[in-house]
Amino acid sequence: MAKQDPEGKRQARARAHAAEEALTLLAVARNRLFAIGDSELESAIGNLRRDLRRTFEADSGRSGGHLEPRVKYKGRSQHLALERGRGVITLYLDESGKPEPSLEQPLFVLAGVAMDEDASADYVRRADLLKDRFGISKDVSLHAPQIEKGLDDFAFGGDQQKLNTFQQAIAELVRDSSFRLLGSVIRKDALSATIRAGEDYLNLPPGLYEMALTFVAERLVDMLHSDQELKPCGRLVFESIGNREDAEHQRAFADLLLLGSEFVSDGCFRGWLQPGCEFRSKGGSHPLELADLAARALLTWARDGRPDEHSFWDLWAHRITTRQDVERGKFGVKVFPDADIRDEIIRIRERCRDKKGEA
């Protein structure tokens, strides 16, 4: 190491600058690949951008160029494993739509229901009773698309009246369950349009799932921090999709704990969220069922054009975690991008906040 640069900061700064230029070139290449429509090439570019982003962030930190997050969450723990008495809130996560760039499905949703241990156990008890009432095995998992269409275990021999009664019972199950809703709606069509127009989101991971997870995790930390009495820590439970997908999601979560995001520092993520995460396949009564229903409801509402009159408002809106100031991560559902619908989004946030106060 040169004596003039004993800590390697100059070299790190040069590497960070080169990586930033390469990221810009890769963004241009990704825009061109949209026209080709080759999903494998798009995936390869996405993986390369993700790895290069890590290099850029690491060298930026070494060079003294690390940007402090815009929001600080005080009261975090230095070592969660040694904490006692804080309580644990588990966020059960499920997705709806496809996290691929293809615009055949223009929306991707990641939703989570946050529950403590008692609320989770109570949900399982209620779900078992509901299934027993309708002659459904407790080993069957509630799955929103099949319930909507009356398919598979929810066909009821073509008895439409029984299906309607069952759907009403599901609504009651949601109403009677204690949870808070967090989520992210990625508007893939709007995102593609802004990228084609030259916008690049260097502060966000390139993958849609990783992007959505970042938004949800930021809002989870805000929700946990808002309880200054108990100061609970959070843990994440994902629906298991497959070995590779689970590993990718685990890596995305680990990146948040190690690198942080634009708004929440790595230290704050580590101080509020347990480092381990769990993957569980759907089967039987479990809060992941509730996350499935939430993700589907959020996707349906967004797909229908975010109308004011919708079942989403009756069942879910007042469960969205929010604080009086609905800006800067203090509202539990992130719609992205939203520059073209910003006024509508603010109105929706304020309405959800007010509806929560009425509930």
Tab-separated table of C-alpha atoms in Angstrom:
chain	number	residue	atom	x	y	z
A	1	MET	CA	0.000	0.000	0.000
A	2	ALA	CA	1.365	3.412	-0.941
A	3	LYS	CA	2.499	5.565	1.985
A	4	GLN	CA	0.336	8.415	0.673
A	5	ASP	CA	-2.704	6.162	0.981
A	6	PRO	CA	-2.122	4.061	4.122
A	7	GLU	CA	-5.785	3.033	4.476
A	8	GLY	CA	-6.378	2.432	0.765
A	9	LYS	CA	-9.046	5.145	0.600
A	10	ARG	CA	-7.862	6.567	-2.697
A	11	GLN	CA	-7.822	3.191	-4.338
A	12	ALA	CA	-11.250	2.373	-2.906
A	13	ARG	CA	-12.584	5.690	-4.208
A	14	ALA	CA	-11.215	4.931	-7.673
A	15	ARG	CA	-12.751	1.461	-7.650
A	16	ALA	CA	-16.084	2.875	-6.492
A	17	HIS	CA	-16.025	5.430	-9.313
A	18	ALA	CA	-15.286	2.718	-11.875
A	19	ALA	CA	-18.044	0.511	-10.464
A	20	GLU	CA	-20.512	3.401	-10.618
A	21	GLU	CA	-19.670	3.992	-14.288
A	22	ALA	CA	-20.078	0.273	-14.991
A	23	LEU	CA	-23.479	0.304	-13.283
A	24	THR	CA	-24.568	3.144	-15.546
A	25	LEU	CA	-23.468	1.199	-18.626
A	26	LEU	CA	-25.276	-1.904	-17.381
A	27	ALA	CA	-28.435	0.155	-16.915
A	28	VAL	CA	-28.210	1.167	-20.585
A	29	ALA	CA	-27.649	-2.468	-21.580
A	30	ARG	CA	-30.650	-3.547	-19.520
A	31	ASN	CA	-32.833	-0.979	-21.283
A	32	ARG	CA	-31.792	-2.387	-24.662
A	33	LEU	CA	-32.493	-5.944	-23.508
A	34	PHE	CA	-36.125	-5.053	-22.822
A	35	ALA	CA	-36.576	-4.771	-26.583
A	36	ILE	CA	-35.077	-8.230	-27.124
A	37	GLY	CA	-37.293	-9.905	-24.570
A	38	ASP	CA	-34.730	-12.531	-23.523
A	39	SER	CA	-35.448	-13.319	-19.875
A	40	GLU	CA	-32.169	-15.225	-19.395
A	41	LEU	CA	-30.102	-12.267	-20.575
A	42	GLU	CA	-32.156	-9.904	-18.402
A	43	SER	CA	-31.548	-12.173	-15.413
A	44	ALA	CA	-27.810	-12.309	-16.143
A	45	ILE	CA	-27.607	-8.514	-16.322
A	46	GLY	CA	-29.611	-8.261	-13.100
A	47	ASN	CA	-27.260	-10.625	-11.277
A	48	LEU	CA	-24.213	-8.756	-12.560
A	49	ARG	CA	-25.666	-5.415	-11.451
A	50	ARG	CA	-26.426	-6.836	-8.011
A	51	ASP	CA	-22.865	-8.130	-7.545
A	52	LEU	CA	-21.374	-4.924	-8.908
A	53	ARG	CA	-23.615	-2.926	-6.576
A	54	ARG	CA	-22.084	-4.768	-3.615
A	55	THR	CA	-18.611	-3.852	-4.854
A	56	PHE	CA	-19.631	-0.231	-5.297
A	57	GLU	CA	-21.187	0.000	-1.821
A	58	ALA	CA	-18.229	-1.706	-0.135
A	59	ASP	CA	-15.653	0.537	-1.827
A	60	SER	CA	-17.771	3.629	-1.224
A	61	GLY	CA	-17.744	2.807	2.482
A	62	ARG	CA	-13.986	2.220	2.536
A	63	SER	CA	-13.331	5.486	0.729
A	64	GLY	CA	-15.222	7.479	3.320
A	65	GLY	CA	-18.090	8.066	0.950
A	66	HIS	CA	-20.735	6.124	2.841
A	67	LEU	CA	-24.036	8.019	2.912
A	68	GLU	CA	-25.812	8.115	6.219
A	69	PRO	CA	-29.417	6.957	6.012
A	70	ARG	CA	-32.051	9.677	6.063
A	71	VAL	CA	-33.840	8.217	9.084
A	72	LYS	CA	-32.266	7.100	12.360
A	73	TYR	CA	-34.078	4.731	14.706
A	74	LYS	CA	-32.728	5.132	18.227
A	75	GLY	CA	-33.035	2.530	20.924
A	76	ARG	CA	-31.705	-0.319	18.834
A	77	SER	CA	-29.870	-3.233	20.387
A	78	GLN	CA	-26.171	-3.916	20.033
A	79	HIS	CA	-26.738	-7.659	20.476
A	80	LEU	CA	-30.270	-8.999	20.099
A	81	ALA	CA	-29.309	-12.484	21.260
A	82	LEU	CA	-28.566	-11.052	24.710
A	83	GLU	CA	-31.781	-9.039	24.966
A	84	ARG	CA	-34.513	-10.085	27.366
A	85	GLY	CA	-38.058	-8.890	27.778
A	86	ARG	CA	-38.382	-6.975	24.514
A	87	GLY	CA	-40.878	-9.329	22.933
A	88	VAL	CA	-40.809	-10.590	19.361
A	89	ILE	CA	-43.025	-9.625	16.443
A	90	THR	CA	-42.954	-12.057	13.524
A	91	LEU	CA	-43.595	-10.850	9.991
A	92	TYR	CA	-45.006	-13.632	7.815
A	93	LEU	CA	-44.329	-12.861	4.146
A	94	ASP	CA	-45.954	-14.020	0.939
A	95	GLU	CA	-45.988	-12.732	-2.619
A	96	SER	CA	-48.536	-12.363	-5.393
A	97	GLY	CA	-47.594	-11.922	-9.020
A	98	LYS	CA	-44.200	-12.648	-10.539
A	99	PRO	CA	-40.979	-10.837	-9.531
A	100	GLU	CA	-39.680	-10.979	-13.115
A	101	PRO	CA	-39.371	-7.941	-15.415
A	102	SER	CA	-41.945	-9.383	-17.850
A	103	LEU	CA	-44.923	-7.044	-18.215
A	104	GLU	CA	-47.427	-9.838	-18.863
A	105	GLN	CA	-48.190	-9.378	-15.170
A	106	PRO	CA	-47.583	-5.632	-14.608
A	107	LEU	CA	-47.725	-5.828	-10.806
A	108	PHE	CA	-45.731	-7.628	-8.161
A	109	VAL	CA	-46.777	-7.616	-4.505
A	110	LEU	CA	-44.925	-8.677	-1.386
A	111	ALA	CA	-47.113	-8.555	1.722
A	112	GLY	CA	-46.588	-9.442	5.343
A	113	VAL	CA	-48.734	-9.814	8.439
A	114	ALA	CA	-47.019	-8.873	11.696
A	115	MET	CA	-48.139	-10.840	14.740
A	116	ASP	CA	-46.904	-11.732	18.190
A	117	GLU	CA	-46.884	-15.323	19.446
A	118	ASP	CA	-50.329	-15.137	21.064
A	119	ALA	CA	-51.947	-13.651	17.957
A	120	SER	CA	-50.333	-16.333	15.787
A	121	ALA	CA	-51.629	-19.133	18.016
A	122	ASP	CA	-55.090	-17.576	18.075
A	123	TYR	CA	-55.139	-17.384	14.280
A	124	VAL	CA	-54.232	-21.074	13.960
A	125	ARG	CA	-57.024	-22.012	16.378
A	126	ARG	CA	-59.604	-19.970	14.461
A	127	ALA	CA	-58.449	-21.301	11.101
A	128	ASP	CA	-58.698	-24.907	12.307
A	129	LEU	CA	-62.233	-24.305	13.537
A	130	LEU	CA	-63.240	-22.736	10.225
A	131	LYS	CA	-61.868	-25.647	8.208
A	132	ASP	CA	-63.566	-28.178	10.463
A	133	ARG	CA	-66.858	-26.309	10.080
A	134	PHE	CA	-66.723	-26.633	6.278
A	135	GLY	CA	-65.363	-30.166	6.167
A	136	ILE	CA	-61.890	-29.145	5.009
A	137	SER	CA	-58.844	-30.972	6.310
A	138	LYS	CA	-56.699	-28.990	8.726
A	139	ASP	CA	-53.739	-30.015	6.571
A	140	VAL	CA	-55.095	-27.892	3.723
A	141	SER	CA	-53.703	-24.385	3.405
A	142	LEU	CA	-55.984	-21.493	2.539
A	143	HIS	CA	-54.983	-20.159	-0.875
A	144	ALA	CA	-56.648	-16.989	-2.108
A	145	PRO	CA	-56.884	-17.655	-5.890
A	146	GLN	CA	-58.456	-21.093	-5.336
A	147	ILE	CA	-60.876	-19.648	-2.773
A	148	GLU	CA	-61.899	-16.852	-5.147
A	149	LYS	CA	-62.576	-19.282	-8.006
A	150	GLY	CA	-63.942	-22.188	-5.970
A	151	LEU	CA	-61.272	-24.657	-7.068
A	152	ASP	CA	-59.679	-27.788	-5.609
A	153	ASP	CA	-60.413	-28.146	-1.875
A	154	PHE	CA	-62.719	-25.140	-2.068
A	155	ALA	CA	-64.979	-26.342	-4.912
A	156	PHE	CA	-67.624	-27.719	-2.529
A	157	GLY	CA	-68.992	-29.921	-5.313
A	158	GLY	CA	-70.039	-26.902	-7.329
A	159	ASP	CA	-72.316	-25.601	-4.549
A	160	GLN	CA	-72.070	-21.843	-5.144
A	161	GLN	CA	-74.055	-20.968	-2.033
A	162	LYS	CA	-71.686	-22.928	0.178
A	163	LEU	CA	-68.719	-21.268	-1.543
A	164	ASN	CA	-70.226	-17.844	-0.872
A	165	THR	CA	-70.774	-18.751	2.781
A	166	PHE	CA	-67.190	-19.992	3.024
A	167	GLN	CA	-65.837	-16.770	1.496
A	168	GLN	CA	-67.834	-14.775	4.045
A	169	ALA	CA	-66.364	-16.936	6.806
A	170	ILE	CA	-62.864	-16.183	5.496
A	171	ALA	CA	-63.663	-12.480	5.716
A	172	GLU	CA	-64.744	-12.980	9.329
A	173	LEU	CA	-61.520	-14.862	10.036
A	174	VAL	CA	-59.545	-11.859	8.769
A	175	ARG	CA	-61.638	-9.437	10.837
A	176	ASP	CA	-61.221	-11.493	14.015
A	177	SER	CA	-57.455	-11.959	13.667
A	178	SER	CA	-55.008	-9.587	15.341
A	179	PHE	CA	-52.261	-8.432	12.978
A	180	ARG	CA	-50.739	-5.444	11.253
A	181	LEU	CA	-50.252	-5.288	7.503
A	182	LEU	CA	-47.095	-4.259	5.673
A	183	GLY	CA	-46.445	-4.581	1.991
A	184	SER	CA	-45.013	-3.334	-1.251
A	185	VAL	CA	-46.658	-2.971	-4.651
A	186	ILE	CA	-44.162	-2.807	-7.511
A	187	ARG	CA	-45.689	-1.296	-10.648
A	188	LYS	CA	-43.534	-3.087	-13.191
A	189	ASP	CA	-45.024	-1.214	-16.137
A	190	ALA	CA	-44.366	2.201	-14.565
A	191	LEU	CA	-40.905	1.097	-13.427
A	192	SER	CA	-40.039	-0.051	-16.951
A	193	ALA	CA	-41.237	3.257	-18.373
A	194	THR	CA	-39.100	5.328	-15.993
A	195	ILE	CA	-36.038	3.178	-16.701
A	196	ARG	CA	-36.556	3.589	-20.432
A	197	ALA	CA	-36.762	7.330	-19.840
A	198	GLY	CA	-33.277	7.227	-18.316
A	199	GLU	CA	-34.050	6.900	-14.604
A	200	ASP	CA	-31.891	4.484	-12.640
A	201	TYR	CA	-32.434	3.585	-9.015
A	202	LEU	CA	-28.889	3.070	-7.769
A	203	ASN	CA	-30.033	3.180	-4.133
A	204	LEU	CA	-32.226	0.108	-4.648
A	205	PRO	CA	-31.293	-3.493	-5.436
A	206	PRO	CA	-31.923	-4.449	-9.069
A	207	GLY	CA	-34.168	-7.470	-8.390
A	208	LEU	CA	-37.885	-6.843	-7.952
A	209	TYR	CA	-38.217	-9.199	-4.981
A	210	GLU	CA	-35.171	-7.666	-3.287
A	211	MET	CA	-36.541	-4.194	-3.989
A	212	ALA	CA	-39.918	-5.078	-2.469
A	213	LEU	CA	-38.251	-6.689	0.555
A	214	THR	CA	-36.245	-3.516	1.163
A	215	PHE	CA	-39.432	-1.426	1.262
A	216	VAL	CA	-41.181	-3.868	3.604
A	217	ALA	CA	-38.193	-4.254	5.952
A	218	GLU	CA	-37.805	-0.467	6.248
A	219	ARG	CA	-41.436	-0.196	7.290
A	220	LEU	CA	-41.113	-3.080	9.729
A	221	VAL	CA	-38.268	-1.286	11.508
A	222	ASP	CA	-40.383	1.873	11.674
A	223	MET	CA	-43.298	-0.091	13.126
A	224	LEU	CA	-41.107	-1.755	15.766
A	225	HIS	CA	-39.455	1.540	16.682
A	226	SER	CA	-42.852	3.206	17.159
A	227	ASP	CA	-43.458	0.967	20.203
A	228	GLN	CA	-41.095	2.759	22.568
A	229	GLU	CA	-42.495	0.937	25.602
A	230	LEU	CA	-41.766	-2.673	24.667
A	231	LYS	CA	-39.285	-1.969	21.841
A	232	PRO	CA	-39.920	-5.413	20.305
A	233	CYS	CA	-37.512	-6.989	17.877
A	234	GLY	CA	-38.687	-8.528	14.630
A	235	ARG	CA	-38.155	-11.816	12.852
A	236	LEU	CA	-39.054	-12.821	9.301
A	237	VAL	CA	-40.766	-15.976	8.068
A	238	PHE	CA	-40.875	-16.431	4.299
A	239	GLU	CA	-42.950	-18.808	2.249
A	240	SER	CA	-40.513	-21.403	0.959
A	241	ILE	CA	-40.514	-21.532	-2.837
A	242	GLY	CA	-37.458	-23.656	-3.605
A	243	ASN	CA	-33.872	-24.079	-2.475
A	244	ARG	CA	-32.423	-21.524	-4.880
A	245	GLU	CA	-35.179	-18.968	-4.344
A	246	ASP	CA	-34.959	-19.365	-0.568
A	247	ALA	CA	-31.193	-18.834	-0.698
A	248	GLU	CA	-31.657	-15.688	-2.826
A	249	HIS	CA	-34.222	-14.283	-0.410
A	250	GLN	CA	-31.995	-15.088	2.560
A	251	ARG	CA	-29.114	-13.302	0.845
A	252	ALA	CA	-31.323	-10.270	0.148
A	253	PHE	CA	-32.265	-10.096	3.829
A	254	ALA	CA	-28.645	-10.529	4.903
A	255	ASP	CA	-27.630	-7.687	2.568
A	256	LEU	CA	-30.014	-5.362	4.401
A	257	LEU	CA	-28.437	-6.294	7.744
A	258	LEU	CA	-24.919	-5.822	6.378
A	259	LEU	CA	-25.341	-2.896	3.981
A	260	GLY	CA	-28.524	-1.121	5.051
A	261	SER	CA	-30.667	0.921	2.678
A	262	GLU	CA	-30.998	4.549	1.700
A	263	PHE	CA	-33.339	5.231	4.611
A	264	VAL	CA	-32.338	2.712	7.306
A	265	SER	CA	-28.751	1.992	8.299
A	266	ASP	CA	-27.313	-1.498	8.508
A	267	GLY	CA	-26.883	-0.999	12.265
A	268	CYS	CA	-30.563	-0.150	12.685
A	269	PHE	CA	-31.640	-3.199	10.685
A	270	ARG	CA	-29.399	-5.371	12.888
A	271	GLY	CA	-30.602	-3.636	16.039
A	272	TRP	CA	-34.304	-4.258	15.373
A	273	LEU	CA	-34.430	-7.443	13.268
A	274	GLN	CA	-33.141	-10.850	14.278
A	275	PRO	CA	-30.393	-12.000	11.880
A	276	GLY	CA	-31.924	-15.391	11.145
A	277	CYS	CA	-34.965	-15.908	8.961
A	278	GLU	CA	-37.203	-18.940	8.512
A	279	PHE	CA	-38.615	-20.581	5.398
A	280	ARG	CA	-41.781	-22.623	5.597
A	281	SER	CA	-43.807	-24.388	2.926
A	282	LYS	CA	-47.526	-23.799	2.958
A	283	GLY	CA	-49.480	-26.573	4.571
A	284	GLY	CA	-52.087	-26.607	7.288
A	285	SER	CA	-53.216	-23.665	9.373
A	286	HIS	CA	-50.469	-21.091	9.711
A	287	PRO	CA	-50.171	-17.271	9.598
A	288	LEU	CA	-48.593	-17.627	6.146
A	289	GLU	CA	-52.164	-18.308	4.972
A	290	LEU	CA	-53.120	-14.867	6.205
A	291	ALA	CA	-50.140	-13.368	4.379
A	292	ASP	CA	-51.329	-15.159	1.220
A	293	LEU	CA	-54.792	-13.613	1.571
A	294	ALA	CA	-53.261	-10.180	2.248
A	295	ALA	CA	-50.958	-10.317	-0.772
A	296	ARG	CA	-53.816	-11.350	-3.039
A	297	ALA	CA	-56.095	-8.613	-1.685
A	298	LEU	CA	-53.408	-5.982	-2.191
A	299	LEU	CA	-52.681	-7.203	-5.725
A	300	THR	CA	-56.380	-7.301	-6.658
A	301	TRP	CA	-56.958	-3.781	-5.347
A	302	ALA	CA	-53.931	-2.432	-7.246
A	303	ARG	CA	-54.855	-4.360	-10.411
A	304	ASP	CA	-58.386	-2.943	-10.255
A	305	GLY	CA	-56.957	0.582	-10.354
A	306	ARG	CA	-56.784	1.312	-6.595
A	307	PRO	CA	-60.503	2.221	-6.331
A	308	ASP	CA	-62.073	3.828	-3.265
A	309	GLU	CA	-64.880	1.272	-3.205
A	310	HIS	CA	-63.279	-2.141	-2.842
A	311	SER	CA	-63.243	-5.078	-0.432
A	312	PHE	CA	-59.645	-4.109	0.367
A	313	TRP	CA	-60.969	-1.104	2.292
A	314	ASP	CA	-63.415	-3.209	4.287
A	315	LEU	CA	-60.987	-5.896	5.393
A	316	TRP	CA	-57.419	-4.680	5.131
A	317	ALA	CA	-56.927	-0.909	4.973
A	318	HIS	CA	-57.253	-0.238	8.713
A	319	ARG	CA	-54.691	-3.001	9.413
A	320	ILE	CA	-51.921	-1.169	7.563
A	321	THR	CA	-49.355	0.000	10.081
A	322	THR	CA	-49.149	3.778	9.988
A	323	ARG	CA	-48.314	6.802	12.041
A	324	GLN	CA	-49.786	10.298	11.994
A	325	ASP	CA	-47.151	11.485	9.537
A	326	VAL	CA	-47.697	9.137	6.595
A	327	GLU	CA	-44.482	10.214	4.856
A	328	ARG	CA	-40.922	8.851	5.035
A	329	GLY	CA	-41.598	5.180	5.637
A	330	LYS	CA	-44.271	5.744	8.294
A	331	PHE	CA	-46.971	4.126	6.173
A	332	GLY	CA	-46.880	0.366	5.981
A	333	VAL	CA	-47.508	-0.174	2.256
A	334	LYS	CA	-45.174	1.216	-0.400
A	335	VAL	CA	-46.360	1.671	-3.979
A	336	PHE	CA	-43.375	2.042	-6.313
A	337	PRO	CA	-42.793	3.957	-8.435
A	338	ASP	CA	-45.392	6.576	-7.555
A	339	ALA	CA	-44.123	9.864	-9.019
A	340	ASP	CA	-46.937	9.924	-11.595
A	341	ILE	CA	-49.645	9.182	-8.993
A	342	ARG	CA	-48.175	10.925	-5.958
A	343	ASP	CA	-51.260	12.953	-5.026
A	344	GLU	CA	-53.414	9.827	-5.204
A	345	ILE	CA	-50.991	7.878	-3.019
A	346	ILE	CA	-50.949	10.592	-0.344
A	347	ARG	CA	-54.755	10.656	-0.360
A	348	ILE	CA	-54.857	6.850	0.000
A	349	ARG	CA	-52.397	6.958	2.904
A	350	GLU	CA	-54.389	9.621	4.711
A	351	ARG	CA	-57.632	7.729	4.172
A	352	CYS	CA	-56.088	4.512	5.534
A	353	ARG	CA	-54.774	6.405	8.557
A	354	ASP	CA	-58.190	7.893	9.221
A	355	LYS	CA	-59.949	4.558	8.715
A	356	LYS	CA	-57.573	2.958	11.186
A	357	GLY	CA	-58.628	5.557	13.740
A	358	GLU	CA	-62.277	4.671	13.158
A	359	ALA	CA	-61.759	0.887	13.490
